[in-house]
Tab-separated table of C-alpha atoms and ligand atoms in Angstrom:
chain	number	residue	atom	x	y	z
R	1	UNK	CA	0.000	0.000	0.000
R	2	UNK	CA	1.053	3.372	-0.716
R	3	UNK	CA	4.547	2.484	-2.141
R	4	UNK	CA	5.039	5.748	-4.314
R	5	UNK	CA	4.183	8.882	-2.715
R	6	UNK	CA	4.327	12.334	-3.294
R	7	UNK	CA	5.411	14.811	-0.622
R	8	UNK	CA	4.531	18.375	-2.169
R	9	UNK	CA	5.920	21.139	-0.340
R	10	UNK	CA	8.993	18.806	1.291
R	11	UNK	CA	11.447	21.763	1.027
R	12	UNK	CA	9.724	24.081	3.696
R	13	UNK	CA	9.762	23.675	7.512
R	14	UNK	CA	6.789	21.599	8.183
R	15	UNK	CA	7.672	19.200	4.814
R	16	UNK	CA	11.548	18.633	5.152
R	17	UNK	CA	10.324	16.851	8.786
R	18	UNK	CA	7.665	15.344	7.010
R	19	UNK	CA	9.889	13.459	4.015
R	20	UNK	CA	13.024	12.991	6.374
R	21	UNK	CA	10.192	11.093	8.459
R	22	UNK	CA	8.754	8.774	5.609
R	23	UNK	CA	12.548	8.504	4.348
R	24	UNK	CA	14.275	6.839	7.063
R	25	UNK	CA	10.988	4.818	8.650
R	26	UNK	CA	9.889	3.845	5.183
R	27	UNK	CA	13.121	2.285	3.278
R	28	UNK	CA	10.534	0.376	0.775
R	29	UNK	CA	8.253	3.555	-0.194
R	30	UNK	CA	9.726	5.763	-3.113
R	31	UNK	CA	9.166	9.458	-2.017
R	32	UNK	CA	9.090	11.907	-4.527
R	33	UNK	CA	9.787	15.528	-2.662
R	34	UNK	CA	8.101	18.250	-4.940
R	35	UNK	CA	8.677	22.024	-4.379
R	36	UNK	CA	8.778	24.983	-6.408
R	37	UNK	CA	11.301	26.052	-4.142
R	38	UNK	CA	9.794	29.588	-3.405
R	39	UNK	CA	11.576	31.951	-0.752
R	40	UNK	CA	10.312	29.529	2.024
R	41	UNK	CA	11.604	26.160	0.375
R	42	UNK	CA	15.010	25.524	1.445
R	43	UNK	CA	17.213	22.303	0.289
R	44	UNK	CA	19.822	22.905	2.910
R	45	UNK	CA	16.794	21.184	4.873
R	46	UNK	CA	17.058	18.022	3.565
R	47	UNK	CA	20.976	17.555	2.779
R	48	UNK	CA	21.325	14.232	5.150
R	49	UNK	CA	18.399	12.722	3.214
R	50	UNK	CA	19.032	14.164	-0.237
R	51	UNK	CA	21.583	10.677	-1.477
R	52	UNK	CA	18.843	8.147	0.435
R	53	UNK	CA	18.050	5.521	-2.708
R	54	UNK	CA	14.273	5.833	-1.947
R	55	UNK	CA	14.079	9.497	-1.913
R	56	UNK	CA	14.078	12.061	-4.758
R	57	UNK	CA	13.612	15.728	-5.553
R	58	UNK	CA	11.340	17.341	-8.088
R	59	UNK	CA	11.508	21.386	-8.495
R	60	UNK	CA	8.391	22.435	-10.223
R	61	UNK	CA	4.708	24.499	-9.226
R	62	UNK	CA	1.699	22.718	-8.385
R	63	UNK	CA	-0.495	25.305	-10.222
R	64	UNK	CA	1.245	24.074	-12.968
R	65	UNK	CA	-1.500	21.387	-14.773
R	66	UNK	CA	0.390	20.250	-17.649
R	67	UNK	CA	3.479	19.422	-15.583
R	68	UNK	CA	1.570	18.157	-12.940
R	69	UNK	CA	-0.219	15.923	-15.423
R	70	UNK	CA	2.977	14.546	-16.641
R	71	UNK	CA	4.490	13.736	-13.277
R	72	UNK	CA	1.768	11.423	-12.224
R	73	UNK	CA	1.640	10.112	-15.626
R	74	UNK	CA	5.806	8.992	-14.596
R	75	UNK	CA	5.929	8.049	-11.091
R	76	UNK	CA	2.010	6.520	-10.915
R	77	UNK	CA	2.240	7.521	-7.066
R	78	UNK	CA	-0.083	5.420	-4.581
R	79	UNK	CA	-0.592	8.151	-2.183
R	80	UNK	CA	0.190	12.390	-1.648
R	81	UNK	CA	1.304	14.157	1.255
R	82	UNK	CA	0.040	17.668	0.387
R	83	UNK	CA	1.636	20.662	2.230
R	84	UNK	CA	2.939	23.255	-0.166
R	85	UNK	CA	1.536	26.400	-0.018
R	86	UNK	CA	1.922	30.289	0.990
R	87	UNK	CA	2.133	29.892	4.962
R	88	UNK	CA	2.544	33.376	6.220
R	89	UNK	CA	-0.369	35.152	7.045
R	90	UNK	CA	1.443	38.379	7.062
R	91	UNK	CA	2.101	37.635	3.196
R	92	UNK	CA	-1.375	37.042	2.820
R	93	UNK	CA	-2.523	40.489	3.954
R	94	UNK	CA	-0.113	42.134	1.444
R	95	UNK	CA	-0.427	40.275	-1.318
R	96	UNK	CA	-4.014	37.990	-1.364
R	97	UNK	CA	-3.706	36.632	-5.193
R	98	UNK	CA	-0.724	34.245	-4.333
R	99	UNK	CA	-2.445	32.879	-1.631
R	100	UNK	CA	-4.941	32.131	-3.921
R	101	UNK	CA	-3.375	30.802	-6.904
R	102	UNK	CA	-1.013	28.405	-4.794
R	103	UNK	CA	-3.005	27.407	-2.181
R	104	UNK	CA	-6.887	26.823	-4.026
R	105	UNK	CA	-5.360	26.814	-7.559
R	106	UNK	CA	-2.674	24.491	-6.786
R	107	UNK	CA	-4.805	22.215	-4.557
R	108	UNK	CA	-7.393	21.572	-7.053
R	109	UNK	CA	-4.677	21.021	-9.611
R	110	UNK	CA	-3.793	18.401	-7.391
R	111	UNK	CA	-6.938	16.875	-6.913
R	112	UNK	CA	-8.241	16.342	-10.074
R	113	UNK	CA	-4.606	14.560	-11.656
R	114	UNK	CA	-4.908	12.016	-8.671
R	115	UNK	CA	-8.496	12.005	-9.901
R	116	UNK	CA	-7.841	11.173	-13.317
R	117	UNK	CA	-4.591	9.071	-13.124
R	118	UNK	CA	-5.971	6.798	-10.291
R	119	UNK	CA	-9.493	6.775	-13.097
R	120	UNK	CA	-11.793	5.892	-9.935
R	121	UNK	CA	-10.109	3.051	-8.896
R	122	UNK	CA	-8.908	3.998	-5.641
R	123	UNK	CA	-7.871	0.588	-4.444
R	124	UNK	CA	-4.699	1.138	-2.248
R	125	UNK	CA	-4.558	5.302	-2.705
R	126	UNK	CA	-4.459	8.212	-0.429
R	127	UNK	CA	-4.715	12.260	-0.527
R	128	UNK	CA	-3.981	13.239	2.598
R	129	UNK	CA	-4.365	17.602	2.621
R	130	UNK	CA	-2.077	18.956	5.415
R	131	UNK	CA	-4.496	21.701	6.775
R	132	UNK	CA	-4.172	24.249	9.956
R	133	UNK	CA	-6.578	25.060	12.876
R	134	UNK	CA	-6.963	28.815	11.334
R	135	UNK	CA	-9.999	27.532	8.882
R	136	UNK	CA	-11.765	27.709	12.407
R	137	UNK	CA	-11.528	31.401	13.296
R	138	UNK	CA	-10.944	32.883	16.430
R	139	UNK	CA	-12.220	31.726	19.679
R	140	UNK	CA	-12.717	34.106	22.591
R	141	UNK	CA	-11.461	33.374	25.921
R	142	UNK	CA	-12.818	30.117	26.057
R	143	UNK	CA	-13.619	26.299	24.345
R	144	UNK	CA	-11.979	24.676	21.321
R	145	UNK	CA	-11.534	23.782	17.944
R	146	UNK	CA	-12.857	20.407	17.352
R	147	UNK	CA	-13.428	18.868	13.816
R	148	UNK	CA	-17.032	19.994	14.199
R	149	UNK	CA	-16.417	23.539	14.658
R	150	UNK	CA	-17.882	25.793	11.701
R	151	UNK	CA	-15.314	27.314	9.518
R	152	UNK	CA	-14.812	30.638	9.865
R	153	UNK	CA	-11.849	31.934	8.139
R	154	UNK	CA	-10.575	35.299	8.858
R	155	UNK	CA	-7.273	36.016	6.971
R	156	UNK	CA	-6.539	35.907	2.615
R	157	UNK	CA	-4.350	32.690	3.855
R	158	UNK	CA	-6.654	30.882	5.922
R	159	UNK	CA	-9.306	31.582	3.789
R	160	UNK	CA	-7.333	30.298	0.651
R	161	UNK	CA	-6.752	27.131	3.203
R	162	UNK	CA	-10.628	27.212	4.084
R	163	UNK	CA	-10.958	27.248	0.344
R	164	UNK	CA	-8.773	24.555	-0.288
R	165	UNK	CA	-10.271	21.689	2.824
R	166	UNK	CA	-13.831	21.881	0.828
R	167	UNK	CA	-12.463	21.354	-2.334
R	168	UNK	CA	-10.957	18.216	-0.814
R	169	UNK	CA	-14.361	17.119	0.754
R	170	UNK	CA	-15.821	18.118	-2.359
R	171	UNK	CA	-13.464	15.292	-4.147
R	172	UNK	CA	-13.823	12.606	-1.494
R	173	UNK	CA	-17.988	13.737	-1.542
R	174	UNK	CA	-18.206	13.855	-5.233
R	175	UNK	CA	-15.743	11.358	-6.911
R	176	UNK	CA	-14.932	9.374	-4.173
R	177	UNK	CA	-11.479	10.389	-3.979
R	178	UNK	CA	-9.971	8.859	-1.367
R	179	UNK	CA	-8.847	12.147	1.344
R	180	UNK	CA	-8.319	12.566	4.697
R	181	UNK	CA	-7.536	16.003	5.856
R	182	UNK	CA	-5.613	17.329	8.741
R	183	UNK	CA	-6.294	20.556	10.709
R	184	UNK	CA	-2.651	21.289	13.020
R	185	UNK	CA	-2.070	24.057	15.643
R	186	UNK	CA	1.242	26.157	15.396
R	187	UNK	CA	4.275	24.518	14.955
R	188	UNK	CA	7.733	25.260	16.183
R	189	UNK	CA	11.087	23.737	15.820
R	190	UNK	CA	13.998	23.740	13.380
R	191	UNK	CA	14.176	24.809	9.814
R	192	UNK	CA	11.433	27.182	10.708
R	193	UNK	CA	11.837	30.367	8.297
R	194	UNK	CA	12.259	33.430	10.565
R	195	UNK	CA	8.947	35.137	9.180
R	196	UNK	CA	7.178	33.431	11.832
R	197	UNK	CA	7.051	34.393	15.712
R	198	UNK	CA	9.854	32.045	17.615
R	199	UNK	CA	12.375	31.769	14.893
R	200	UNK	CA	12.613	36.230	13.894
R	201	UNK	CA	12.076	36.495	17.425
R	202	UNK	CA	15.497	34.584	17.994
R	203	UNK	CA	17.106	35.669	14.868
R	204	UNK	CA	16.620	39.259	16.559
R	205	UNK	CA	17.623	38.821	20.080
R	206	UNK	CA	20.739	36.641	18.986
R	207	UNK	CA	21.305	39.749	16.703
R	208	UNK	CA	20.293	42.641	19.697
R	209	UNK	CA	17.400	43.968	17.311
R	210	UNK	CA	14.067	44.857	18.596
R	211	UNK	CA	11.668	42.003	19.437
R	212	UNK	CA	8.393	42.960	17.285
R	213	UNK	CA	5.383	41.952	19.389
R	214	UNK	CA	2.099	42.813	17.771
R	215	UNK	CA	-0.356	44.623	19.732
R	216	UNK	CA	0.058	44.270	23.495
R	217	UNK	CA	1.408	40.643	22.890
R	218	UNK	CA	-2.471	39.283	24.227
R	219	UNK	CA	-2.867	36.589	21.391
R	220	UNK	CA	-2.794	33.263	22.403
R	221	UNK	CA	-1.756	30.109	19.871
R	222	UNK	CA	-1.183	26.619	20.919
R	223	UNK	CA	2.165	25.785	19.738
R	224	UNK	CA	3.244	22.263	18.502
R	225	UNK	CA	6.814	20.428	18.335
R	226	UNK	CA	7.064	20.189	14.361
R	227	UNK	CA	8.427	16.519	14.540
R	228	UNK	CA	4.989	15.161	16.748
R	229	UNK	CA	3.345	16.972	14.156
R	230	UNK	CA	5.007	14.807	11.342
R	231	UNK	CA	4.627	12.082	13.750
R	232	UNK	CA	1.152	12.670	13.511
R	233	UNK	CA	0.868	12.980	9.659
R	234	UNK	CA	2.670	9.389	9.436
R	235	UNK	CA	0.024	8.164	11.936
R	236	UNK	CA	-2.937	9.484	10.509
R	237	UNK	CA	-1.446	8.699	6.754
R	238	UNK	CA	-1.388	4.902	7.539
R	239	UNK	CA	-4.427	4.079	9.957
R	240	UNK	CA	-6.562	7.232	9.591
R	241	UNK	CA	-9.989	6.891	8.330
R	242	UNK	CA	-10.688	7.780	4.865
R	243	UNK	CA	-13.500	11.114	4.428
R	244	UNK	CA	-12.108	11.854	7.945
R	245	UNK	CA	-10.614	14.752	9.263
R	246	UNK	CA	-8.383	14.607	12.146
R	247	UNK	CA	-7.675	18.330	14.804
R	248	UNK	CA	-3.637	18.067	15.743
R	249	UNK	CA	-2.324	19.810	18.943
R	250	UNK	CA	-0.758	19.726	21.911
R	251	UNK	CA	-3.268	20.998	24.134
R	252	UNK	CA	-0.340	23.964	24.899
R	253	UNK	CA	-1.798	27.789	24.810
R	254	UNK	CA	0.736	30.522	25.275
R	255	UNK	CA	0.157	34.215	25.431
R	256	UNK	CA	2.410	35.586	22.742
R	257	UNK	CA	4.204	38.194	25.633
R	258	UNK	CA	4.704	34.861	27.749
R	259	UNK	CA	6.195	32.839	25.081
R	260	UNK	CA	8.476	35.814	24.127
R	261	UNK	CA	9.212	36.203	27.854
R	262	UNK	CA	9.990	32.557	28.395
R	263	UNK	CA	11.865	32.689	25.359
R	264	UNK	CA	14.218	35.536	26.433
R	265	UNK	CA	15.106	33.687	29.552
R	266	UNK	CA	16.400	30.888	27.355
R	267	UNK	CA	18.106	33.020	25.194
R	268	UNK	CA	20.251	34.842	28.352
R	269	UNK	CA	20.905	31.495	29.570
R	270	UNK	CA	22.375	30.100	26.286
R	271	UNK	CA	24.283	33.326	24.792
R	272	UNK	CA	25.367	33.624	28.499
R	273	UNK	CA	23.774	36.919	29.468
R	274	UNK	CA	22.465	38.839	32.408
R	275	UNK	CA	19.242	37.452	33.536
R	276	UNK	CA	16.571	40.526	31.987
R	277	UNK	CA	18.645	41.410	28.608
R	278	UNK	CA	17.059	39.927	26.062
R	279	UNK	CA	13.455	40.852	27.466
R	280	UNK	CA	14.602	44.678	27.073
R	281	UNK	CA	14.629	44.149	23.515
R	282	UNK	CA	10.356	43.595	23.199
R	283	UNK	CA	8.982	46.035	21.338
R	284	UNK	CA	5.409	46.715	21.085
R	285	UNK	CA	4.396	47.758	17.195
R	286	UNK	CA	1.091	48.262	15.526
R	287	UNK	CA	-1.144	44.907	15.513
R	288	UNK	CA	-1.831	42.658	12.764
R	289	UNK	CA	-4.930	43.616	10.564
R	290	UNK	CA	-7.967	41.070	11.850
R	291	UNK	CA	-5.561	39.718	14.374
R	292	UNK	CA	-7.341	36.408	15.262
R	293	UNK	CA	-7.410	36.307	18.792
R	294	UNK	CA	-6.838	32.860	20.247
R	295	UNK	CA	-6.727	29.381	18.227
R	296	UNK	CA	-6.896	26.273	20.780
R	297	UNK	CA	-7.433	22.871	19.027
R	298	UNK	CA	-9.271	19.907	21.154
R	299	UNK	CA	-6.909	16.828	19.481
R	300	UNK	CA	-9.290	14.330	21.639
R	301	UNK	CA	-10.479	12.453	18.497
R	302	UNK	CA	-6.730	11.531	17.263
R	303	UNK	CA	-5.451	10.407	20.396
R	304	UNK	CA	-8.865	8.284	21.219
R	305	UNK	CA	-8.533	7.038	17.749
R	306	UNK	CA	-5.032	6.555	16.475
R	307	UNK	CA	-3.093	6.572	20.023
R	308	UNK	CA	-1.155	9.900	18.791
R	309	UNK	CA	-0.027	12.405	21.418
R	310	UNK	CA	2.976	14.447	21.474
R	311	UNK	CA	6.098	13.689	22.807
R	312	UNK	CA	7.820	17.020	24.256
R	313	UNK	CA	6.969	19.495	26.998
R	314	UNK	CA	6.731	23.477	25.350
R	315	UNK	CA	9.695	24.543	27.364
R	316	UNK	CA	12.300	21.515	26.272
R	317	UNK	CA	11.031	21.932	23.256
R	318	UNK	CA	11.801	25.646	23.007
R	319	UNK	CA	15.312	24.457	24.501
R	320	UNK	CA	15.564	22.133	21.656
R	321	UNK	CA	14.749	24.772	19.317
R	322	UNK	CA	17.082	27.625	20.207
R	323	UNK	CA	19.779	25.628	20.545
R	324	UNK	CA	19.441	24.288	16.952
R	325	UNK	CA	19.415	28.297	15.399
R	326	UNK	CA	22.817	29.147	18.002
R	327	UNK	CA	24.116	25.918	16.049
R	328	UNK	CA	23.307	26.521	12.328
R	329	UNK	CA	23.926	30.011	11.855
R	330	UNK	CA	24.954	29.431	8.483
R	331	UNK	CA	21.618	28.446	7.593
R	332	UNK	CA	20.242	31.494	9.180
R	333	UNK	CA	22.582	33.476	7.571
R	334	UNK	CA	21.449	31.805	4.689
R	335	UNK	CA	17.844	32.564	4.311
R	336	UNK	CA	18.322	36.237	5.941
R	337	UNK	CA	19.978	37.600	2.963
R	338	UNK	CA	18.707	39.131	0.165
R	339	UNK	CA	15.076	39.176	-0.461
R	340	UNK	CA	14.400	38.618	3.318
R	341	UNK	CA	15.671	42.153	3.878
R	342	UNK	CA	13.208	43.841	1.353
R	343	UNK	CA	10.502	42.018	3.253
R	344	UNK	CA	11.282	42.782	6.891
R	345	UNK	CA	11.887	46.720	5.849
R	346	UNK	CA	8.209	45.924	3.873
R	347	UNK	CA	6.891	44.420	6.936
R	348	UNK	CA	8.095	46.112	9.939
R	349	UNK	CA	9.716	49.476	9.376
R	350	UNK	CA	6.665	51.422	9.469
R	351	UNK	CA	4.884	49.981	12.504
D	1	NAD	P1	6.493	26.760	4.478
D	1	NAD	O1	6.099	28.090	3.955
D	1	NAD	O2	7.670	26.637	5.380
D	1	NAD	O3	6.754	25.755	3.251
D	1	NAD	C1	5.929	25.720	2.121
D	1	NAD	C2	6.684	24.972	1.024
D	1	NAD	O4	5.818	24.923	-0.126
D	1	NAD	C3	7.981	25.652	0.585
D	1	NAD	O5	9.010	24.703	0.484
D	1	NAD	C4	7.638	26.245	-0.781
D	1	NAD	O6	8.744	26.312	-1.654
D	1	NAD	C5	6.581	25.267	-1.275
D	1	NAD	N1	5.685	25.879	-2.258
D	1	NAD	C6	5.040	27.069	-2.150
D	1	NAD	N2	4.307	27.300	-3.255
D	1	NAD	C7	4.493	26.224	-4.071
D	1	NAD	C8	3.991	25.869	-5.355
D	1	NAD	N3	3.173	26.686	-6.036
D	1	NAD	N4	4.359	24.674	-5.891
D	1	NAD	C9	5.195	23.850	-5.218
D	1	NAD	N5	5.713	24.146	-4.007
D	1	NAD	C10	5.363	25.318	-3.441
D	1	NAD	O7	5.188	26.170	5.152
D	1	NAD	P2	5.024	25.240	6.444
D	1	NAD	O8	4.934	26.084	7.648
D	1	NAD	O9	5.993	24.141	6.372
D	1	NAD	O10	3.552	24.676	6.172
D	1	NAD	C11	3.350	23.498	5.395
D	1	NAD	C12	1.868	23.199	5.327
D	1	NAD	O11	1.360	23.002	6.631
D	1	NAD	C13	1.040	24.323	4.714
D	1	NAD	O12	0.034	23.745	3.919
D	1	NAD	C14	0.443	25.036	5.922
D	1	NAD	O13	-0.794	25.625	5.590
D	1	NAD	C15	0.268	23.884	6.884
D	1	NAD	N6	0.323	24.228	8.321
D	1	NAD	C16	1.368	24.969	8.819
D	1	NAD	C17	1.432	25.218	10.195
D	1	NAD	C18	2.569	25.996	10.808
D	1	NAD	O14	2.521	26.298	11.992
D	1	NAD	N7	3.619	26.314	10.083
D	1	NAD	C19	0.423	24.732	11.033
D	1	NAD	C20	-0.636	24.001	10.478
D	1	NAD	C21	-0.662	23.744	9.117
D	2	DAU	O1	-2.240	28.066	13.564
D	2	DAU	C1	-1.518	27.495	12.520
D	2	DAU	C2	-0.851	28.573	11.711
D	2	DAU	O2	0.218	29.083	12.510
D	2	DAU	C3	-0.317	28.084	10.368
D	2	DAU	O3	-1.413	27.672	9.572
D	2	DAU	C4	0.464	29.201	9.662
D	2	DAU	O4	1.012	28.697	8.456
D	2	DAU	C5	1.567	29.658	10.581
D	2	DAU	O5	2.271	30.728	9.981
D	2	DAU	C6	1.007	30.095	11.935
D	2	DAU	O6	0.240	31.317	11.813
D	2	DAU	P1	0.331	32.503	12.890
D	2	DAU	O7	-0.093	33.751	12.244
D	2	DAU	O8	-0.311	32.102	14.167
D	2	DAU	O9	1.946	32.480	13.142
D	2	DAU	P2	3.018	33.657	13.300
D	2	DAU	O10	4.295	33.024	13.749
D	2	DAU	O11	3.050	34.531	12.105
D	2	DAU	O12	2.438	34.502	14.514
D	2	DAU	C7	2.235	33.925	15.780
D	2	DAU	C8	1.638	34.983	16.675
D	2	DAU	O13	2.634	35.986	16.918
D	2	DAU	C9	0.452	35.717	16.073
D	2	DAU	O14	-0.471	36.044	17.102
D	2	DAU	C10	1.053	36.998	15.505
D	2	DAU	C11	2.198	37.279	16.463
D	2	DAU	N1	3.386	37.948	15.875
D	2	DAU	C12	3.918	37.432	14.727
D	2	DAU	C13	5.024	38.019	14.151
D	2	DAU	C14	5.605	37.469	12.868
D	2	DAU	C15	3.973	39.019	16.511
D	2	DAU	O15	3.513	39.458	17.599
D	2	DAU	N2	5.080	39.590	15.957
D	2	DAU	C16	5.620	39.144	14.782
D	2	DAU	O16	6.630	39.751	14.312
């Protein structure tokens, strides 16, 4: 079952855990890594996988039909891990249309060649769409996501993601496509591309630049080790139930000023610096536009079902984290040049 697979979107942070994952447990499975390699796909993130004999790389767009056409037509995959797409909401506010085309466009392009090359007989096949909790909304103060909460998406990316899920239900509903989808909380960890919270916010302090926290720092997410979250895509891949949809999280709500807080504390203790410098670098700047307040996912119906819960504590995890960036500067260095500048002067110089 599910001997070829495609991994789309295996050079970005969530992905390269994902295919070194299926790599290493799966020596038998032929994994076909396909990214367009945009500004967030990175190869450096795969180099101790890249000469495995079951694993290769594909560079090419998944809005792309013709191509896209022609690559199932060559590798007849069994099964597709689908996580490329525009991640940053940020992005999404300033420029809606790539959301959009990569993340609907690209999806559907998807759908419909696994559609036509697997021509209804689904014996043995899988698309499994790697979603996020943001399709939800915002909660207030209190309760959870489950996987009967209403969508309610707020942002151009999780609306394009929104978008994207019932086009996927639409196929399994429709066509009988074999899909299950999966709906994660925020993940942290390395390889993370320092856009997001936790890895800019460590790229600064290492650097002594302003900490930007957005609004009074009152937004809460629920923040997941990326490797239980690939953990969990390689559960729910192989004994999921297909039409399902499965919430991931690990039950772990921070207050973006505590996790910053906490996070300066580990930063003094591993650059070696007085307790209370890194925390003087916070910075309160203008919010987010339709800042979603608090996401919280209820993962109750993976663990009851498929045994999956995470493995790490937040603040070993964190540990884990940090320590990785203070080791790999080079990569850092790496994806900060260049066209990273003109986006963090785009993003953050006039807040
Ligand atoms: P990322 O931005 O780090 O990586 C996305 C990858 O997709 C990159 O390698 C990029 O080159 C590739 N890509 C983008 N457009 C493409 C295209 N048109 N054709 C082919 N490849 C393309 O994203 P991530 O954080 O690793 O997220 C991966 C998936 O998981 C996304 O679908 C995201 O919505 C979902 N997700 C992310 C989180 C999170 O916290 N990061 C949480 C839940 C769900
Ligand atoms: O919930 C899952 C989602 O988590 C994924 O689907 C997205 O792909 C992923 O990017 C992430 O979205 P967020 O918007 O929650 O992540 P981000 O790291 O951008 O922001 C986390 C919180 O920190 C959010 O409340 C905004 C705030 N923030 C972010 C940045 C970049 C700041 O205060 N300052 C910043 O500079």
């Amino acid at each position: 079952m599910h001997n070829t697979i495609l991994i789309t979107g295996g050079a970005g942070f969530i992905g390269s855990h994902v295919v070194r994952l299926f790599v290493k447990n799966y020596p038998h499975y032929q994994i076909i890594n396909l990214d367009a390699l945009t500004y967030a796909g990175n190869l450096e993130n795969l180099k101790d996988v890249k000469d495995q004999p079951n694993y290769k790389f594909v560079k090419g767009d998944i809005t792309d039909e013709p191509f896209i056409d022609e690559l199932f037509a060559t590798y007849k995959f069994d099964g597709v891990i689908h996580l490329a797409a525009e991640s940053h909401v940020d992005r999404s506010i300033m420029d809606p249309l790539a959301f959009i085309k990569t993340n609907v466009m690209g999806t559907a392009v998807l759908l419909n060649a696994s559609r036509k090359y697997w021509k209804d007989n689904y014996e043995g096949k899988l698309f499994y769409h790697v979603s996020t909790d943001e399709v939800y909304g915002s909660l207030g103060e209190e309760g959870f996501f489950t996987e009967q909460t209403a969508f309610d998406p707020r942002s151009p990316y999780s609306a394009s993601k929104a978008s994207s899920d019932h086009f996927v239900l639409a196929y399994y509903h429709t066509y009988h496509l074999p899909a299950i989808i999966s709906n994660c909380s925020n993940n942290y960890g390395s390889n993370h591309f320092p856009e997001k919270l936790i890895p800019l916010a460590i790229h600064n302090i290492k650097n002594n630049k302003p900490v930007p926290v957005y609004g009074k720092g009152e937004n809460v997410r629920d923040w997941l080790f990326v490797e239980d979250h690939a953990r969990a895509i390689d559960t729910i891949f192989h004994k999921g139930r297909v039409g399902e949809t499965y919430n991931i999280g690990g039950f772990n709500e921070w207050k973006n000023i505590d996790l910053i807080n906490l996070l300066c504390m580990i930063m003094d203790k591993k650059l070696q610096r007085a307790p209370g410098t890194s925390a003087k670098l916070i910075t309160f700047v203008k919010d987010r536009a339709g800042h979603d307040l608090r996401y919280a996912i209820d993962a109750t119906k993976l663990n009851k079902e498929l045994g999956w819960e995470p493995s790490l504590q937040f603040e070993e995890g964190l540990e884990k984290t940090v320590e990785w960036y203070l080791a790999n500067e080079e990569w850092l260095e790496h994806v900060t040049s260049g066209a990273y500048q003109d986006y963090y002067s785009d993003q953050y110089q006039k807040r």
